[in-house]
CSV table of C-alpha atoms and ligand atoms in Angstrom, one decimal:
chain,number,residue,atom,x,y,z
P,1,MET,CA,-1.0,15.9,-16.6
P,2,HIS,CA,0.0,13.4,-19.1
P,3,LEU,CA,1.4,10.2,-17.6
P,4,ALA,CA,2.5,8.6,-20.8
P,5,ARG,CA,5.5,11.0,-20.7
P,6,PHE,CA,7.0,8.7,-18.0
P,7,PRO,CA,8.5,5.3,-18.7
P,8,ARG,CA,6.3,2.4,-17.6
P,9,VAL,CA,6.2,-1.4,-17.8
P,10,ARG,CA,2.7,-3.0,-17.8
P,11,LEU,CA,2.5,-5.6,-15.0
P,12,PHE,CA,-1.2,-6.3,-14.5
P,13,PRO,CA,-4.5,-6.0,-16.3
P,14,ALA,CA,-6.3,-2.7,-15.4
P,15,PRO,CA,-8.8,-1.8,-14.1
P,16,THR,CA,-8.8,-3.8,-10.9
P,17,PRO,CA,-12.3,-4.7,-9.8
P,18,LEU,CA,-14.6,-2.2,-8.0
P,19,GLU,CA,-17.1,-4.2,-6.0
P,20,ARG,CA,-19.9,-3.4,-3.6
P,21,LEU,CA,-19.7,-5.1,-0.2
P,22,ASP,CA,-23.3,-6.0,0.4
P,23,ASN,CA,-22.9,-8.1,3.5
P,24,LEU,CA,-20.6,-5.7,5.3
P,25,THR,CA,-22.8,-2.7,4.4
P,26,ARG,CA,-25.8,-4.5,5.9
P,27,THR,CA,-24.0,-5.6,9.1
P,28,LEU,CA,-22.6,-2.2,9.9
P,29,ASP,CA,-25.8,-0.3,9.0
P,30,GLY,CA,-23.7,2.6,8.0
P,31,PRO,CA,-22.5,4.1,4.7
P,32,GLU,CA,-22.6,2.1,1.4
P,33,ILE,CA,-19.2,0.3,1.3
P,34,TRP,CA,-17.4,-0.5,-1.9
P,35,ILE,CA,-13.9,-2.0,-2.3
P,36,LYS,CA,-11.3,-1.3,-4.9
P,37,ARG,CA,-9.4,-4.5,-5.4
P,38,ASP,CA,-5.8,-3.6,-5.6
P,39,ASP,CA,-5.1,-6.8,-3.9
P,40,CYS,CA,-5.8,-8.2,-7.4
P,41,THR,CA,-2.8,-6.8,-9.3
P,42,VAL,CA,-1.8,-10.4,-10.2
P,43,VAL,CA,2.0,-10.5,-9.7
P,44,ALA,CA,2.9,-12.9,-6.8
P,45,THR,CA,-0.6,-12.5,-5.1
P,46,GLY,CA,-0.7,-8.8,-5.9
P,47,GLY,CA,-0.9,-5.6,-3.8
P,48,ASN,CA,-0.4,-1.9,-4.2
P,49,LYS,CA,3.3,-2.1,-4.8
P,50,VAL,CA,2.8,-3.6,-8.2
P,51,ARG,CA,1.2,-0.4,-9.4
P,52,LYS,CA,4.2,1.6,-8.2
P,53,LEU,CA,6.6,-0.8,-9.7
P,54,GLU,CA,5.1,-0.2,-13.2
P,55,TRP,CA,6.7,3.2,-13.1
P,56,LEU,CA,9.8,2.4,-10.9
P,57,ILE,CA,10.8,-0.5,-13.1
P,58,GLY,CA,10.0,1.6,-16.2
P,59,GLU,CA,12.5,4.1,-15.0
P,60,ALA,CA,15.0,1.5,-14.0
P,61,LYS,CA,14.9,-0.1,-17.4
P,62,ALA,CA,15.1,3.3,-19.1
P,63,GLN,CA,18.3,3.9,-17.2
P,64,GLY,CA,19.7,0.5,-18.2
P,65,ALA,CA,19.6,-1.0,-14.7
P,66,THR,CA,19.7,-4.8,-14.3
P,67,HIS,CA,19.8,-5.0,-10.5
P,68,VAL,CA,17.2,-3.4,-8.1
P,69,VAL,CA,18.0,-2.8,-4.5
P,70,THR,CA,15.2,-2.1,-2.0
P,71,GLN,CA,14.3,-2.5,1.7
P,72,GLY,CA,11.5,-3.2,4.1
P,73,ALA,CA,10.5,-4.9,7.3
P,74,VAL,CA,10.9,-8.7,7.4
P,75,GLN,CA,7.3,-9.3,6.4
P,76,SER,CA,7.4,-6.5,3.8
P,77,ASN,CA,4.8,-6.9,1.0
P,78,HIS,CA,6.8,-4.3,-1.0
P,79,VAL,CA,9.9,-6.5,-1.0
P,80,ARG,CA,8.0,-9.6,-2.0
P,81,GLN,CA,6.3,-7.7,-4.9
P,82,THR,CA,9.6,-6.2,-6.0
P,83,ALA,CA,11.4,-9.5,-5.9
P,84,ALA,CA,8.7,-11.1,-8.0
P,85,VAL,CA,8.5,-8.2,-10.5
P,86,ALA,CA,12.4,-8.3,-10.8
P,87,ARG,CA,12.1,-11.9,-11.9
P,88,LYS,CA,9.3,-11.2,-14.4
P,89,VAL,CA,11.4,-8.5,-16.1
P,90,GLY,CA,14.7,-10.4,-15.9
P,91,MET,CA,16.4,-8.3,-13.2
P,92,THR,CA,18.2,-9.3,-10.0
P,93,CYS,CA,16.8,-8.1,-6.7
P,94,THR,CA,18.7,-7.4,-3.4
P,95,ALA,CA,16.6,-6.6,-0.4
P,96,LEU,CA,17.6,-5.3,3.0
P,97,LEU,CA,15.1,-6.6,5.7
P,98,GLU,CA,14.9,-4.6,8.9
P,99,HIS,CA,14.0,-6.4,12.1
P,100,ARG,CA,11.5,-3.6,12.8
P,101,VAL,CA,9.1,-5.9,14.7
P,102,GLU,CA,10.8,-7.4,17.8
P,103,THR,CA,9.9,-11.0,17.8
P,104,ASN,CA,11.3,-14.5,17.8
P,105,ASP,CA,8.2,-16.0,16.2
P,106,ARG,CA,9.1,-18.6,13.6
P,107,ASP,CA,6.3,-17.8,11.3
P,108,TYR,CA,7.0,-14.1,11.3
P,109,LEU,CA,10.7,-14.7,10.6
P,110,GLY,CA,10.3,-17.5,8.1
P,111,SER,CA,6.9,-17.7,6.5
P,112,GLY,CA,4.6,-15.4,4.6
P,113,ASN,CA,6.4,-12.8,2.6
P,114,VAL,CA,9.9,-13.7,3.5
P,115,LEU,CA,9.3,-17.3,2.4
P,116,LEU,CA,8.2,-16.0,-1.0
P,117,ASP,CA,11.2,-13.6,-1.2
P,118,LYS,CA,13.5,-16.7,-1.0
P,119,LEU,CA,11.4,-18.5,-3.6
P,120,PHE,CA,12.1,-15.6,-5.9
P,121,ARG,CA,15.8,-15.9,-5.1
P,122,CYS,CA,15.9,-12.4,-3.8
P,123,HIS,CA,19.3,-11.7,-2.2
P,124,ILE,CA,18.4,-10.9,1.4
P,125,GLU,CA,20.5,-9.1,4.0
P,126,TYR,CA,19.2,-8.3,7.4
P,127,ARG,CA,19.5,-5.1,9.4
P,128,ALA,CA,18.9,-4.2,13.0
P,129,ALA,CA,15.9,-2.1,13.9
P,130,GLY,CA,16.0,1.7,13.9
P,131,LEU,CA,18.6,2.3,11.1
P,132,ASP,CA,17.9,4.8,8.3
P,133,MET,CA,16.9,2.0,5.9
P,134,ASN,CA,16.8,4.1,2.7
P,135,ALA,CA,20.3,5.3,3.5
P,136,GLU,CA,21.3,1.6,4.0
P,137,ALA,CA,19.8,0.7,0.6
P,138,GLU,CA,21.7,3.6,-1.1
P,139,THR,CA,25.0,2.4,0.6
P,140,LYS,CA,24.3,-1.2,-0.6
P,141,GLY,CA,23.5,0.2,-4.1
P,142,ALA,CA,26.8,2.1,-4.2
P,143,ALA,CA,28.7,-1.0,-3.2
P,144,LEU,CA,27.1,-3.1,-5.9
P,145,ARG,CA,27.8,-0.3,-8.5
P,146,ALA,CA,31.5,-0.3,-7.4
P,147,ALA,CA,31.4,-4.0,-8.1
P,148,GLY,CA,30.2,-3.3,-11.7
P,149,GLU,CA,26.5,-3.8,-11.3
P,150,GLN,CA,23.9,-1.6,-13.0
P,151,VAL,CA,21.8,-0.7,-10.0
P,152,TYR,CA,18.5,1.1,-9.5
P,153,VAL,CA,17.6,1.8,-5.8
P,154,ILE,CA,13.9,1.7,-4.9
P,155,PRO,CA,13.1,3.3,-1.6
P,156,GLY,CA,11.0,1.6,1.1
P,157,GLY,CA,7.4,1.0,0.0
P,158,GLY,CA,8.3,2.2,-3.5
P,159,SER,CA,7.3,5.6,-2.1
P,160,ASN,CA,8.9,8.4,-4.1
P,161,LYS,CA,7.5,10.6,-6.9
P,162,VAL,CA,8.1,7.9,-9.5
P,163,GLY,CA,6.3,5.1,-7.5
P,164,ALA,CA,3.5,7.5,-6.5
P,165,LEU,CA,2.6,7.7,-10.2
P,166,GLY,CA,1.0,4.3,-9.7
P,167,TYR,CA,-1.6,5.9,-7.5
P,168,VAL,CA,-2.0,9.0,-9.6
P,169,SER,CA,-3.0,6.6,-12.3
P,170,CYS,CA,-5.1,4.6,-9.9
P,171,ALA,CA,-7.1,7.7,-9.0
P,172,GLN,CA,-7.9,8.3,-12.6
P,173,GLU,CA,-8.8,4.7,-13.1
P,174,LEU,CA,-11.1,4.6,-10.1
P,175,MET,CA,-13.0,7.8,-11.0
P,176,GLN,CA,-13.4,6.6,-14.6
P,177,GLN,CA,-14.8,3.3,-13.3
P,178,ALA,CA,-17.2,5.1,-11.0
P,179,ASP,CA,-18.4,7.4,-13.7
P,180,GLU,CA,-19.0,4.5,-16.1
P,181,MET,CA,-21.0,2.7,-13.4
P,182,GLY,CA,-22.9,5.8,-12.3
P,183,LEU,CA,-21.4,5.5,-8.8
P,184,ARG,CA,-21.1,8.6,-6.7
P,185,ILE,CA,-18.1,8.3,-4.4
P,186,ASP,CA,-18.1,10.5,-1.3
P,187,ARG,CA,-14.9,9.3,0.3
P,188,ILE,CA,-11.9,6.9,-0.3
P,189,VAL,CA,-10.4,5.1,2.7
P,190,THR,CA,-6.9,3.5,2.6
P,191,ALA,CA,-4.1,2.4,4.7
P,192,THR,CA,-1.2,4.9,4.7
P,193,GLY,CA,2.3,3.8,5.5
P,194,SER,CA,5.3,5.0,3.5
P,195,ALA,CA,2.9,7.5,1.9
P,196,GLY,CA,3.1,6.8,-1.8
P,197,THR,CA,-0.4,5.4,-2.1
P,198,HIS,CA,-2.0,8.2,-0.2
P,199,ALA,CA,0.1,11.0,-1.9
P,200,GLY,CA,-0.4,9.5,-5.4
P,201,LEU,CA,-4.2,9.3,-4.9
P,202,LEU,CA,-4.4,12.9,-3.7
P,203,VAL,CA,-2.4,14.2,-6.7
P,204,GLY,CA,-4.5,12.1,-9.1
P,205,LEU,CA,-7.8,13.2,-7.6
P,206,GLU,CA,-6.7,16.8,-7.5
P,207,GLY,CA,-5.5,16.6,-11.1
P,208,ILE,CA,-9.0,15.7,-12.4
P,209,ASN,CA,-10.9,17.9,-9.9
P,210,ALA,CA,-12.7,14.9,-8.5
P,211,HIS,CA,-13.5,16.6,-5.2
P,212,VAL,CA,-13.4,13.2,-3.4
P,213,PRO,CA,-11.6,13.3,0.0
P,214,VAL,CA,-9.2,10.6,1.0
P,215,LEU,CA,-9.0,9.3,4.6
P,216,GLY,CA,-5.7,7.6,5.3
P,217,ILE,CA,-5.5,5.2,8.3
P,218,GLY,CA,-2.0,5.2,9.7
P,219,VAL,CA,-0.1,2.1,10.5
P,220,ARG,CA,3.1,3.4,12.0
P,221,LEU,CA,3.7,7.1,12.7
P,222,PRO,CA,1.6,9.6,14.7
P,223,ARG,CA,-0.8,11.8,12.8
P,224,ASP,CA,1.3,15.0,12.3
P,225,ARG,CA,4.3,13.1,11.0
P,226,GLN,CA,2.3,10.9,8.7
P,227,GLU,CA,0.4,13.9,7.2
P,228,GLU,CA,3.7,15.8,6.8
P,229,ASN,CA,5.2,12.8,4.9
P,230,VAL,CA,2.2,12.4,2.7
P,231,HIS,CA,2.0,16.1,1.9
P,232,ARG,CA,5.7,16.4,1.1
P,233,LEU,CA,5.5,13.5,-1.3
P,234,ALA,CA,2.3,14.8,-2.8
P,235,GLN,CA,4.0,18.1,-3.5
P,236,GLU,CA,7.0,16.4,-5.1
P,237,THR,CA,4.7,14.2,-7.2
P,238,ALA,CA,2.5,17.2,-8.2
P,239,GLN,CA,5.6,19.0,-9.4
P,240,TYR,CA,6.9,16.0,-11.2
P,241,VAL,CA,3.7,15.7,-13.2
P,242,GLY,CA,3.6,19.4,-13.9
P,243,MET,CA,0.6,20.1,-11.7
P,244,GLY,CA,1.5,23.7,-10.6
P,245,ALA,CA,-0.8,24.3,-7.6
P,246,GLY,CA,-0.1,20.9,-5.9
P,247,VAL,CA,-2.3,19.6,-3.2
P,248,PRO,CA,-3.5,21.8,-0.3
P,249,ARG,CA,-2.2,20.8,3.1
P,250,GLN,CA,-5.7,20.5,4.5
P,251,ALA,CA,-6.5,17.8,1.9
P,252,VAL,CA,-4.1,15.5,3.6
P,253,VAL,CA,-6.0,13.7,6.4
P,254,ALA,CA,-4.6,10.7,8.3
P,255,ASN,CA,-6.2,9.0,11.3
P,256,CYS,CA,-3.5,7.3,13.3
P,257,ASP,CA,-5.6,6.0,16.2
P,258,TYR,CA,-5.6,2.4,15.0
P,259,VAL,CA,-1.8,1.6,15.0
P,260,GLY,CA,-2.0,-0.1,18.4
P,261,ALA,CA,1.4,-0.7,20.1
P,262,GLY,CA,3.4,-0.1,16.9
P,263,TYR,CA,4.1,-1.0,13.3
P,264,GLY,CA,3.4,-4.7,12.6
P,265,ILE,CA,2.2,-5.4,16.2
P,266,PRO,CA,-1.2,-7.0,15.9
P,267,THR,CA,-4.3,-5.5,17.5
P,268,GLU,CA,-7.6,-7.1,18.6
P,269,ALA,CA,-9.5,-4.7,16.3
P,270,MET,CA,-7.4,-5.8,13.4
P,271,ARG,CA,-8.2,-9.5,14.0
P,272,GLU,CA,-11.9,-8.7,14.2
P,273,ALA,CA,-11.7,-6.8,10.9
P,274,VAL,CA,-9.7,-9.6,9.1
P,275,GLN,CA,-12.3,-12.1,10.4
P,276,MET,CA,-15.3,-10.0,9.4
P,277,LEU,CA,-14.1,-9.5,5.8
P,278,ALA,CA,-13.1,-13.1,5.5
P,279,GLN,CA,-16.4,-14.4,6.9
P,280,GLN,CA,-18.8,-12.0,5.4
P,281,GLU,CA,-17.2,-11.2,2.0
P,282,GLY,CA,-14.6,-14.0,1.4
P,283,ILE,CA,-12.0,-11.3,1.2
P,284,LEU,CA,-8.5,-11.6,2.8
P,285,LEU,CA,-7.0,-8.5,4.4
P,286,ASP,CA,-3.5,-8.4,6.0
P,287,PRO,CA,-2.5,-7.9,9.6
P,288,VAL,CA,-0.1,-4.9,9.2
P,289,TYR,CA,-1.9,-2.5,6.8
P,290,SER,CA,-5.4,-3.3,5.3
P,291,GLY,CA,-6.5,-5.1,8.5
P,292,LYS,CA,-5.8,-2.1,10.7
P,293,ALA,CA,-7.2,0.3,8.1
P,294,MET,CA,-10.4,-1.7,7.9
P,295,ALA,CA,-10.5,-1.8,11.7
P,296,GLY,CA,-10.3,1.9,11.7
P,297,MET,CA,-13.0,2.3,9.1
P,298,ILE,CA,-15.3,-0.1,10.9
P,299,ASP,CA,-14.9,1.8,14.2
P,300,LEU,CA,-15.5,5.2,12.5
P,301,ILE,CA,-18.6,3.8,10.9
P,302,ARG,CA,-19.9,2.5,14.3
P,303,LYS,CA,-19.2,5.9,15.8
P,304,ARG,CA,-21.1,7.5,12.9
P,305,VAL,CA,-18.0,9.6,12.1
P,306,LEU,CA,-18.5,8.2,8.6
P,307,PRO,CA,-22.1,9.0,8.1
P,308,ARG,CA,-24.8,6.6,6.8
P,309,ASN,CA,-25.6,8.7,3.7
P,310,GLU,CA,-22.2,8.4,2.2
P,311,THR,CA,-20.7,6.0,-0.3
P,312,VAL,CA,-17.2,5.0,0.8
P,313,VAL,CA,-14.6,3.1,-1.3
P,314,PHE,CA,-12.1,1.2,0.7
P,315,LEU,CA,-8.9,0.7,-1.3
P,316,HIS,CA,-7.7,-2.8,-0.7
P,317,THR,CA,-3.9,-2.6,-0.9
P,318,GLY,CA,-3.3,-6.3,-0.6
P,319,GLY,CA,-0.9,-8.1,1.7
P,320,ALA,CA,-2.8,-11.3,2.7
P,321,VAL,CA,0.3,-13.3,2.4
P,322,GLY,CA,1.4,-11.6,5.6
P,323,LEU,CA,-1.3,-13.5,7.5
P,324,PHE,CA,1.0,-16.5,7.4
P,325,GLY,CA,3.6,-14.5,9.3
P,326,TYR,CA,1.0,-14.1,12.1
P,327,THR,CA,-0.4,-17.6,12.3
P,328,SER,CA,-0.5,-17.9,16.1
P,329,PHE,CA,-2.1,-14.5,16.7
P,330,MET,CA,-4.7,-15.1,13.9
P,331,GLU,CA,-5.5,-18.7,15.2
P,332,ALA,CA,-6.2,-17.5,18.7
P,333,THR,CA,-9.9,-16.8,19.0
P,334,GLY,CA,-9.4,-13.6,21.1
T,1,PLP,C1,2.8,-0.9,1.6
T,1,PLP,C2,1.4,-1.3,1.9
T,1,PLP,C3,0.5,-0.3,2.3
T,1,PLP,C4,0.9,1.2,2.5
T,1,PLP,O1,1.1,1.8,1.3
T,1,PLP,P1,2.1,3.1,1.3
T,1,PLP,O2,2.1,3.5,-0.1
T,1,PLP,O3,3.4,2.5,1.8
T,1,PLP,O4,1.6,4.1,2.2
T,1,PLP,C5,-0.8,-0.6,2.5
T,1,PLP,N1,-1.2,-1.9,2.5
T,1,PLP,C6,-0.3,-2.9,2.2
T,1,PLP,C7,-0.8,-4.3,2.1
T,1,PLP,C8,1.0,-2.6,1.9
T,1,PLP,O5,1.8,-3.6,1.6
């Protein structure tokens, strides 16, 4: 594959850091734990969506768009990163925010990501829970086009074959970093939600024959549906980059045992994971994605499902701004 065939805007300095977590490794007495710092993608406190937006905005610009429309939950990191990137490249952003998490909490509804969306003067519209939000975004896009706007619609999480290129590229970047450091990676662990990160990684790793498995920790759907979504997007992405054979179904592995009561609903294990990383490593996770993913990884290490002799890389997908949407839960000592 040859990614320079696809339009791209550069949004952050690559590579993001790859660091060893000495204290966490010692505490858990399990595998050697490294972290890939994709929380450090610079724009508006960073996160994994900035990588996807390099390609999505690249295509939007190539098509002459001046207005992006996207969607997410109220505390969407994706919407915050899209709203910021739109400003950086001189575009307007309209975002549909779904009341996916049932709550009246002031911080959830007004602080964290949504506060920043407003700071970027993102045009926000709210939607009730349970709608087909990508269809809502397409409808909104069509209405704006009818009003004369040059619109590019970005699906939730930036997860289509274009956005997934960000993680095809990240897989290449990570393996090159590891090779230069002489670091043997046995496994990559990441949160998996709208699937673009997981799917992109699998395509990127497969494309360079890295033979490094990826474990996705789910944050919303049950395992079979999550794996299906990831595999479908991986196949679309593989075809898009001209990788004939695609990704074998059995390479798609998600563990969805750490979702708790539902998407965006905090769990005790998430709080413990956020506290552990903060207190032992000075690293901020988020309550919806990386906190639950880290909670899963910690549990699998304690159960020795992730064996001691491995070297594991946790992909930090960002989102710490979301902590301010969960102040009362995070403050309680539990
Ligand atoms: C969006 C997001 C994810 C999930 O990535 P997907 O590509 O949607 O699966 C993980 N972590 C954070 C912090 C996110 O914002």
